[in-house]
Coordinates of C-alpha atoms and ligand atoms in Angstrom, one line a residue:
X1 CA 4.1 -117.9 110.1
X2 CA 0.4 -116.9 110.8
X3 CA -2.7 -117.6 109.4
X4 CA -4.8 -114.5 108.3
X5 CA -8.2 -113.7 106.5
X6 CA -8.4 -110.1 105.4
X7 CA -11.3 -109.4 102.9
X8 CA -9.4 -106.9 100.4
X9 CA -11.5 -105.3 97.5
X10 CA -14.9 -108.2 98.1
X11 CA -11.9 -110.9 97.9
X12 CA -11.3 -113.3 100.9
X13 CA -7.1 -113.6 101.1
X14 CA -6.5 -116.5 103.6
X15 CA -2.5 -116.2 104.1
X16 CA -0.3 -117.5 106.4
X17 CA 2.5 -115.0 106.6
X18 CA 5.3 -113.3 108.8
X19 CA 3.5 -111.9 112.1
X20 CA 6.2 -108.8 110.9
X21 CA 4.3 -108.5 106.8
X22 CA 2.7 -105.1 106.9
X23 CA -0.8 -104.8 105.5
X24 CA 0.9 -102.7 102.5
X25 CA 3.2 -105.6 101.6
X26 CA 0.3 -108.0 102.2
X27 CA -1.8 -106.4 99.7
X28 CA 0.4 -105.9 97.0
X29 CA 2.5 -109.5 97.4
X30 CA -0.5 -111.7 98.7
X31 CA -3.3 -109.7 96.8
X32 CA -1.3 -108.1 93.5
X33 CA -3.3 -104.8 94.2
X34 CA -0.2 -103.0 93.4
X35 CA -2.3 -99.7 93.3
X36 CA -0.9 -99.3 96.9
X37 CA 2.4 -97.2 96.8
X38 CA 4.9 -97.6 99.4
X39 CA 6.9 -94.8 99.8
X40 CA 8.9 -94.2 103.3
X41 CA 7.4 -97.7 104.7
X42 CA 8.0 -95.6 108.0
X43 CA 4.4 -93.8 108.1
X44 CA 5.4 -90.7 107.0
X45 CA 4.5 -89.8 103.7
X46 CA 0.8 -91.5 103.4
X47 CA 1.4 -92.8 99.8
X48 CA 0.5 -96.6 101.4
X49 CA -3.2 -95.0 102.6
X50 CA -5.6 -97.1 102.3
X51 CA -9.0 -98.0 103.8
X52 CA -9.6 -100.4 106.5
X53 CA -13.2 -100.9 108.0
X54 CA -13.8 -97.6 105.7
X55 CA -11.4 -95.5 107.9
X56 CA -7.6 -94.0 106.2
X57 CA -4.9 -96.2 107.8
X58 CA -1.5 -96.3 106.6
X59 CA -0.9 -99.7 105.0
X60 CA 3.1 -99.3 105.8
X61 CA 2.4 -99.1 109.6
X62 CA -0.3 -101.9 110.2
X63 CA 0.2 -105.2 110.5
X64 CA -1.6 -107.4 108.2
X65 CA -1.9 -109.9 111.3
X66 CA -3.7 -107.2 113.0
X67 CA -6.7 -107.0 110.3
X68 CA -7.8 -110.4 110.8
X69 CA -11.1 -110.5 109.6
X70 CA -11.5 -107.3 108.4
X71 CA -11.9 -105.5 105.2
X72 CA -9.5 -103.3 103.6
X73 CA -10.2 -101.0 100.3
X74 CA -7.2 -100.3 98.1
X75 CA -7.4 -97.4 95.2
X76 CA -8.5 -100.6 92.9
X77 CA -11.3 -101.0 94.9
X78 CA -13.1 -97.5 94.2
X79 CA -14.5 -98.3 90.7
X80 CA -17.9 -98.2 91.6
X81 CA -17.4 -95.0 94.3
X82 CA -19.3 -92.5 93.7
X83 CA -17.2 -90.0 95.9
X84 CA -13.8 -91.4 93.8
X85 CA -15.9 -90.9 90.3
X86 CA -15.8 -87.4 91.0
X87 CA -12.6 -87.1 92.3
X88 CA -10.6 -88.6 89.7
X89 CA -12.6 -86.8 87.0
X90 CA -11.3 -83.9 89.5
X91 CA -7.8 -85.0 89.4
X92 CA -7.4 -85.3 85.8
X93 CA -9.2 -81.7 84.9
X94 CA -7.0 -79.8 87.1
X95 CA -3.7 -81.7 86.6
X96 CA -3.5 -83.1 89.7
X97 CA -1.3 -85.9 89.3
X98 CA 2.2 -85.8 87.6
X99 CA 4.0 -89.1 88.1
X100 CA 1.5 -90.8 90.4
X101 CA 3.2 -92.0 92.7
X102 CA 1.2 -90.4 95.4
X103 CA -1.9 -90.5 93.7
X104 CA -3.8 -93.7 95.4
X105 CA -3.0 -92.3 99.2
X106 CA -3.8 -89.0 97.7
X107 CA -7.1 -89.8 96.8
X108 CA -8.2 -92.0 99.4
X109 CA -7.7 -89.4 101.6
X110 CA -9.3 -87.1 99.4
X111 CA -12.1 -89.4 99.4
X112 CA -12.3 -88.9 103.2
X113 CA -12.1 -85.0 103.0
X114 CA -15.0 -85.1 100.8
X115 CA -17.2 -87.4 103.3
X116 CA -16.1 -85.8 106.2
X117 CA -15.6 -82.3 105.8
X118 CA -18.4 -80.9 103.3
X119 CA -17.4 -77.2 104.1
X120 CA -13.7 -77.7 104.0
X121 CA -11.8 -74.4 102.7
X122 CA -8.3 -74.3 101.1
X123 CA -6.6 -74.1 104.7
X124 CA -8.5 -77.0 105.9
X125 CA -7.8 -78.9 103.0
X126 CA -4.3 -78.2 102.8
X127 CA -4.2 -79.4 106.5
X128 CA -6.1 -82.5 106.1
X129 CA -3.4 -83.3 103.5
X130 CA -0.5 -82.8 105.4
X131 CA 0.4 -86.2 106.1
X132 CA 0.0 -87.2 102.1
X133 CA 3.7 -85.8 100.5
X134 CA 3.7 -85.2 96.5
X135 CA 7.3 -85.3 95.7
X136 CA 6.4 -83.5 92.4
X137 CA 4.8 -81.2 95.0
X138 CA 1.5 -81.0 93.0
X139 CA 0.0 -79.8 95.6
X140 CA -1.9 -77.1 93.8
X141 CA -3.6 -78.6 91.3
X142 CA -4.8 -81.9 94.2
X143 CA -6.0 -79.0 96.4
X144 CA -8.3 -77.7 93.6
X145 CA -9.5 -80.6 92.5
X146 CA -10.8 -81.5 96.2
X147 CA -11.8 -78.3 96.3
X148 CA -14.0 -78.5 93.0
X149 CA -15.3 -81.8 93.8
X150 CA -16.6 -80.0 97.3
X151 CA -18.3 -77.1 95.3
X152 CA -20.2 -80.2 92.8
X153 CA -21.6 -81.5 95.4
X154 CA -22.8 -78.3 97.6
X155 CA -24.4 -76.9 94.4
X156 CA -26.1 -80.6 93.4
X157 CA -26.1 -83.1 96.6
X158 CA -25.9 -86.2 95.3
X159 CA -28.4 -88.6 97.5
X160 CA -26.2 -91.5 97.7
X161 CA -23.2 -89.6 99.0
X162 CA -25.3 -87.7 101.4
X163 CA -25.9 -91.1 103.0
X164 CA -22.3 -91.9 103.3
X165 CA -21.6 -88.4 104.9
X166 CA -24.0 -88.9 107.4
X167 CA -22.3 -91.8 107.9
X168 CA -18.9 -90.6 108.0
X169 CA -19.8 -87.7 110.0
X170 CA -21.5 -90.1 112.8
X171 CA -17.8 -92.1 113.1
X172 CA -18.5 -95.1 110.9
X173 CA -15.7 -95.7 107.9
X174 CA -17.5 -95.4 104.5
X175 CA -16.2 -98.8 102.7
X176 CA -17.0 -99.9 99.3
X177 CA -20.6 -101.9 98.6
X178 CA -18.0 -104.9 97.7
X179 CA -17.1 -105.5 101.3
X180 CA -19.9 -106.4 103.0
X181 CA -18.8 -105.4 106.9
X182 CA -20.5 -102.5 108.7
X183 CA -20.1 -100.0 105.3
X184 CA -21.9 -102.4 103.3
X185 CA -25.0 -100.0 103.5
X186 CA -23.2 -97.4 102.0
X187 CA -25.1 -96.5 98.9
X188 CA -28.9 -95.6 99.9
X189 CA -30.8 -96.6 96.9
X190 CA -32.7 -96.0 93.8
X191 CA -35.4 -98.0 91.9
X192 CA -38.7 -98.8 94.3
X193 CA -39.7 -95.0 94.5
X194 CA -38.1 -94.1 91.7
X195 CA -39.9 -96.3 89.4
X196 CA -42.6 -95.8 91.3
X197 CA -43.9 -92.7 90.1
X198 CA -42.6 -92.7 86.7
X199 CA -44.7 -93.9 84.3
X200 CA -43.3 -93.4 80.6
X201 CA -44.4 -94.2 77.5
X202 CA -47.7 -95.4 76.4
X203 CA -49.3 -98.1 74.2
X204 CA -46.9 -96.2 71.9
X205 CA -44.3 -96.2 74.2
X206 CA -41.4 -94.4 72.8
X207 CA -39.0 -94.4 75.2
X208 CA -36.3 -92.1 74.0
X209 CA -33.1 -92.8 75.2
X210 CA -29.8 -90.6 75.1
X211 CA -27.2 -89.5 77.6
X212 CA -28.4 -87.3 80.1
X213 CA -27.8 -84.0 79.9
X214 CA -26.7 -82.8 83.6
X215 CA -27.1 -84.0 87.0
X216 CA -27.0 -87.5 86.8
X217 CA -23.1 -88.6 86.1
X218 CA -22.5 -90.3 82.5
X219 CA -26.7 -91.5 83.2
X220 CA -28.9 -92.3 80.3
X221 CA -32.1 -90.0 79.9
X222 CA -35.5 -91.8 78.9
X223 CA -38.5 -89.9 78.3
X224 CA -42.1 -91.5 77.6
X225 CA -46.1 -91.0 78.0
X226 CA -49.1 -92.7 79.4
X227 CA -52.7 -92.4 78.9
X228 CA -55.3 -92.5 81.6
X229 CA -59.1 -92.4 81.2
X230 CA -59.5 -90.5 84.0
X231 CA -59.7 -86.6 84.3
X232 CA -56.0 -85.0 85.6
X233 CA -57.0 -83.7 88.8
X234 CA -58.2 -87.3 90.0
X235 CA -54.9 -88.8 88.3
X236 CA -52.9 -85.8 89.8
X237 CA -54.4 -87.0 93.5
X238 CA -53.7 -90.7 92.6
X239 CA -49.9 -89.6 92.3
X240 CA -49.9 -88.0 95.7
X241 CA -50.6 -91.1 97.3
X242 CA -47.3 -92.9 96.8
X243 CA -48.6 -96.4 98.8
X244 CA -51.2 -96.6 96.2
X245 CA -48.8 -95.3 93.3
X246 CA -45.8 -98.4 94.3
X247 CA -48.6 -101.2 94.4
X248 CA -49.1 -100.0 90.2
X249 CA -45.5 -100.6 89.8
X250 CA -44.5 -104.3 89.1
X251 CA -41.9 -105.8 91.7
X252 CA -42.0 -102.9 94.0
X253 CA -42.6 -102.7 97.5
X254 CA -42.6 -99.7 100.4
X255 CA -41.4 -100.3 103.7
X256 CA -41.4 -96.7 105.0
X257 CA -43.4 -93.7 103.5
X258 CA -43.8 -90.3 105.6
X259 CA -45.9 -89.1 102.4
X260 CA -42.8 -87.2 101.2
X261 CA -40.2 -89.9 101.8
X262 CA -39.9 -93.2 100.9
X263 CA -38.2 -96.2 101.6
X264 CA -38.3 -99.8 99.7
X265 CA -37.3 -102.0 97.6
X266 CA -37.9 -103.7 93.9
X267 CA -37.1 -107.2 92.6
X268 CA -36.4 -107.3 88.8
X269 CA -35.8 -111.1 86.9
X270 CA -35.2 -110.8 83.2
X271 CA -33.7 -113.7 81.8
X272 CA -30.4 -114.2 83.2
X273 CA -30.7 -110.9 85.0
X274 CA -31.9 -110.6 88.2
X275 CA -31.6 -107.3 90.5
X276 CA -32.9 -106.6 94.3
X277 CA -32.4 -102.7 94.4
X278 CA -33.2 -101.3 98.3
X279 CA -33.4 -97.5 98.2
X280 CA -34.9 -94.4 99.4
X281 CA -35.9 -91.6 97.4
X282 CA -37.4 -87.9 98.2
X283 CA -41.0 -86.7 96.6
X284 CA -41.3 -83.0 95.4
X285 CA -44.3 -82.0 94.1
X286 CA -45.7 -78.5 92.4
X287 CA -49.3 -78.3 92.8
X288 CA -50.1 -75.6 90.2
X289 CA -48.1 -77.4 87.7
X290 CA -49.2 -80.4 88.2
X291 CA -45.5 -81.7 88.2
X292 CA -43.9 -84.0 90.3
X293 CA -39.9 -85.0 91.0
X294 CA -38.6 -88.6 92.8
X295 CA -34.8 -88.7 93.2
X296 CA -33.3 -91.3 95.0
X297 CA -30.5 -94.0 94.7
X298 CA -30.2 -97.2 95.7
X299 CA -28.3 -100.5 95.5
X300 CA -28.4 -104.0 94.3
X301 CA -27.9 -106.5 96.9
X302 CA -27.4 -109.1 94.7
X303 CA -24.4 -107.7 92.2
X304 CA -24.2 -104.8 94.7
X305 CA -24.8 -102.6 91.4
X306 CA -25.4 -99.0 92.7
X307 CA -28.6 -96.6 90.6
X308 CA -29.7 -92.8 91.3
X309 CA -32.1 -91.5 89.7
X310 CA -34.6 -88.6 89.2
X311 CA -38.0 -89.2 87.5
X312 CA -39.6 -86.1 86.2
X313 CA -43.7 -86.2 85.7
X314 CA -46.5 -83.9 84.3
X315 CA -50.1 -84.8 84.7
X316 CA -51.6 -83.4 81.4
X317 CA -55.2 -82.9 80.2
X318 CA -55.5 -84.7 76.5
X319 CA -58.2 -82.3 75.6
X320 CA -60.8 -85.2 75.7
X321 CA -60.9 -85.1 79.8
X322 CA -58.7 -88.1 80.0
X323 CA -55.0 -87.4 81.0
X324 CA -51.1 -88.0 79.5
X325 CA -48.6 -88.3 81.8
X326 CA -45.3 -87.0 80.4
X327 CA -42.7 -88.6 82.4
X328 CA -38.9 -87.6 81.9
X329 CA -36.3 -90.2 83.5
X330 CA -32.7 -89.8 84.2
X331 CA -30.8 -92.2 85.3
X332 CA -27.1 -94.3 85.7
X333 CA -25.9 -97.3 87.1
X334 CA -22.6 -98.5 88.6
X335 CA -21.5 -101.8 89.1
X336 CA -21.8 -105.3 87.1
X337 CA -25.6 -103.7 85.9
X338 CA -23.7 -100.8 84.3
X339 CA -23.0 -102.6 81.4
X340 CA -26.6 -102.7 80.4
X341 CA -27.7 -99.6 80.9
X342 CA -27.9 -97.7 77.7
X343 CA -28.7 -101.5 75.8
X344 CA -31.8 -101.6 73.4
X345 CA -33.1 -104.8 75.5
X346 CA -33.3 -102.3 78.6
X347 CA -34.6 -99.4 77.4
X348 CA -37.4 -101.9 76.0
X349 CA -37.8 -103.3 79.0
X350 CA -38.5 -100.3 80.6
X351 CA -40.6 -99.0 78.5
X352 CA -42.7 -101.9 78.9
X353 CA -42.8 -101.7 82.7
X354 CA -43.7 -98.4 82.1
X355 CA -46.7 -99.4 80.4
X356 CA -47.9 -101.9 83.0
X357 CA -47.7 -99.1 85.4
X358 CA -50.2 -97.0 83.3
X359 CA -52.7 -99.8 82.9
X360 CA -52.3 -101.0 86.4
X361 CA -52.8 -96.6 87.1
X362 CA -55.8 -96.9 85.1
X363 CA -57.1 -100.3 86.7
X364 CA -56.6 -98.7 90.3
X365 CA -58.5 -95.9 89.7
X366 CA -61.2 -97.6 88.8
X367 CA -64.0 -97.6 91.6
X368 CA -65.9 -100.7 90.1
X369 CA -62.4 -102.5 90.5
X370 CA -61.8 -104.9 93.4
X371 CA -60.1 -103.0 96.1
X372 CA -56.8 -104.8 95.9
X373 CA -53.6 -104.0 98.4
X374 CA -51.5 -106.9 96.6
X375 CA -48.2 -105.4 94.9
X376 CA -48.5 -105.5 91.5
X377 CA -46.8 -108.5 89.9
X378 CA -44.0 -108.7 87.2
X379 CA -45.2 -110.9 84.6
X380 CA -41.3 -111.4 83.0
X381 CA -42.6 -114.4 80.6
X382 CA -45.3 -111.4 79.1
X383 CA -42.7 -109.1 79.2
X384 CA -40.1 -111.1 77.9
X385 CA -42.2 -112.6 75.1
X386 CA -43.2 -108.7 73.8
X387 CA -39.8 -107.3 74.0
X388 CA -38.2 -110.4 71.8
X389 CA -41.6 -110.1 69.6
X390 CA -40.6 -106.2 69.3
X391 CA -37.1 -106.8 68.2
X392 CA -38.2 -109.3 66.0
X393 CA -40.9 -106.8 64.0
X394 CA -37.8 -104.2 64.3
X395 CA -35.8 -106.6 62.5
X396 CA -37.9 -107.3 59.8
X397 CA -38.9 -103.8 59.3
X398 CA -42.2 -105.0 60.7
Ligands
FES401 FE1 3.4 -95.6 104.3 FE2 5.0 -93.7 103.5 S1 4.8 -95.7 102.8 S2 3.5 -93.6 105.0
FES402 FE1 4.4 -87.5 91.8 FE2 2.7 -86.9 93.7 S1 2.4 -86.8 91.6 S2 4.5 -87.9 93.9

């Protein structure tokens, strides 16, 4: 017998087994992820595929000896994949799948198509596929569904799978945020910018929250407003400058900005609760209509939760020269975070932030203020303390 450690799914499985165990039989026997099929155990018809260091292997022909220290992603390991989200919504729409048995090699390597080949045809396809056999030969209906998935993403690129294409296309395996090896960065990430420009809801903040509409998977859409006492073309300049526009936004912080991109990070503690997300996100911005868009994803490096995001923003005049800023957010989150998404408790909590942002906007602007380049800070015990009080009034009917 040998000792191995083979990180499978974010688990570390420290074996000691037959130098002849194959890495298929080692997952499903050592590791019960019995989502790996074997079929012809002689490397022949790909059911086994799964990933190892974020590149297709076939499970039946490796030895689990051989993946000492490495990381290996089985079909139950794709929950939070963005890529896999589509593809098994994919799958199931166009039948692709009759009794399954091929399905988890079929889809990781689907999953690779996708990264790899963003201008793949039917022939291509159907050749990338040729070492995955369907023995209900469902090969019509897997072919589409790749082939859909493909179309999705050229007609709306999704930022965060962008990132693992460039990835994939430079030679690195794309591996799940769970395993933390040379994938790990995977997901680029949301929040800092995002949040960074959007302001919602005012003093009256009403964030309105439902599911969103389109473009951001099973997300949650909140809309809000802020006030500003300054006139809209000096708050519309404020907005431009997104250095000036992060330090307004509590727990945020830039580490790159070419004026159009941006790259940071923001640190959120509420209660329990407590999220690092890193990301990047893109600035577009139309100067006659005084509108403004920041999409970008990004992850959590503490529960590895993944966010995208797209804030939408008009800089209004309120009539009395002062300025509303109408701020449309759409949003999802994957991962352990997921759960709290759509709750009451955050859609109050971000409408609050929202609100420090326009008062730390307003306090910014103003030229007898200090000149101050300190990050704005997250006062949770303020925050925390309203948003109970809040739910309290709500409770009472006030
Ligand atoms: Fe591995 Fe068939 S079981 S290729
Ligand atoms: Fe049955 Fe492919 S769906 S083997």
């Amino acid at each position: 017998m040998t000792s191995v450690r083979i990180n499978v799914n974010g688990n570390l499985l420290e074996r000691e087994v037959a130098p002849r165990m194959h890495l298929g039989d080692f997952v499903r026997e050592e590791g019960r992820f019995t989502g790996t099929h074997l079929g012809c155990e002689h490397g022949v018809c790909g059911a086994c595929t799964v990933l190892l260091d974020g590149q297709p292997v076939r499970s039946c022909t490796t030895f689990a000896v051989a993946c000492e220290g490495r990381q290996v992603t089985t079909v139950e390991g794709f929950e939070q994949d963005p890529v896999m989200a589509l593809l098994r919504e994919a799958f199931s729409e166009h039948h692709a799948l009759q009794c399954g048995y091929c399905t988890p090699g079929m889809l990781t390597t689907a999953r690779d198509i996708v990264l790899r080949l963003p201008n793949a045809d039917e022939h291509q396809i159907r050749v990338e596929l040729s070492g995955n056999i369907c023995r209900c030969t469902g090969y019509m209906g897997i072919v589409a569904a790749i082939r859909s998935v493909l179309e999705q993403l050229r007609k709306q690129p999704d930022p965060v799978i962008e990132a693992a294409r460039a990835q994939a296309l430079a030679g690195h395996g794309v591996a799940m945020p769970a395993n933390s090896g040379p994938l790990a960065s995977f997901a680029v990430e949301h929040s800092a910018q995002a949040a960074a420009v959007e302001p919602s809801a005012g003093p009256a903040a009403e964030a309105s929250s439902e599911r969103a509409p389109a473009g951001i998977k099973g997300g949650t859409r909140m809309d809000g407003r802020f006030s500003v006492a300054y006139p809209p073309e000096q708050v519309w300049a404020f907005m431009a400058d997104l250095e000036a526009v992060a330090g307004c936004l509590p727990g945020a912080n830039l580490e790159e900005n070419d004026g159009e991109r941006v790259k940071g990070f923001i640190a959120i503690k509420f209660g329990p609760m407590a999220a690092k997300f890193a990301g990047a996100a893109r600035l577009t911005r139309n100067e006659e209509q005084r509108s403004g868009m920041l999409k970008g994803g990004g992850q959590d490096t503490i529960s590895q939760s993944r966010a995208n995001g797209e804030i939408t923003y008009r800089v209004l005049s309120d009539n009395a020269g002062a300025t509303l800023v109408e701020v449309e957010m759409l949003y999802s989150l994957q991962g352990p975070l997921a759960q709290f998404s759509r709750s009451g408790l955050v859609k109050d909590f971000v409408a609050r932030m929202i609100l420090d942002f326009g008062r730390n906007v307003e306090r910014r602007m103003d030229p007898d203020a200090k000149p101050s380049t300190e990050p704005a800070r997250l006062n949770v015990f303020a925050l925390g303390m309203s948003i109970i009080w809040n739910r309290i009034k709500g409770w009472f009917g006030r």
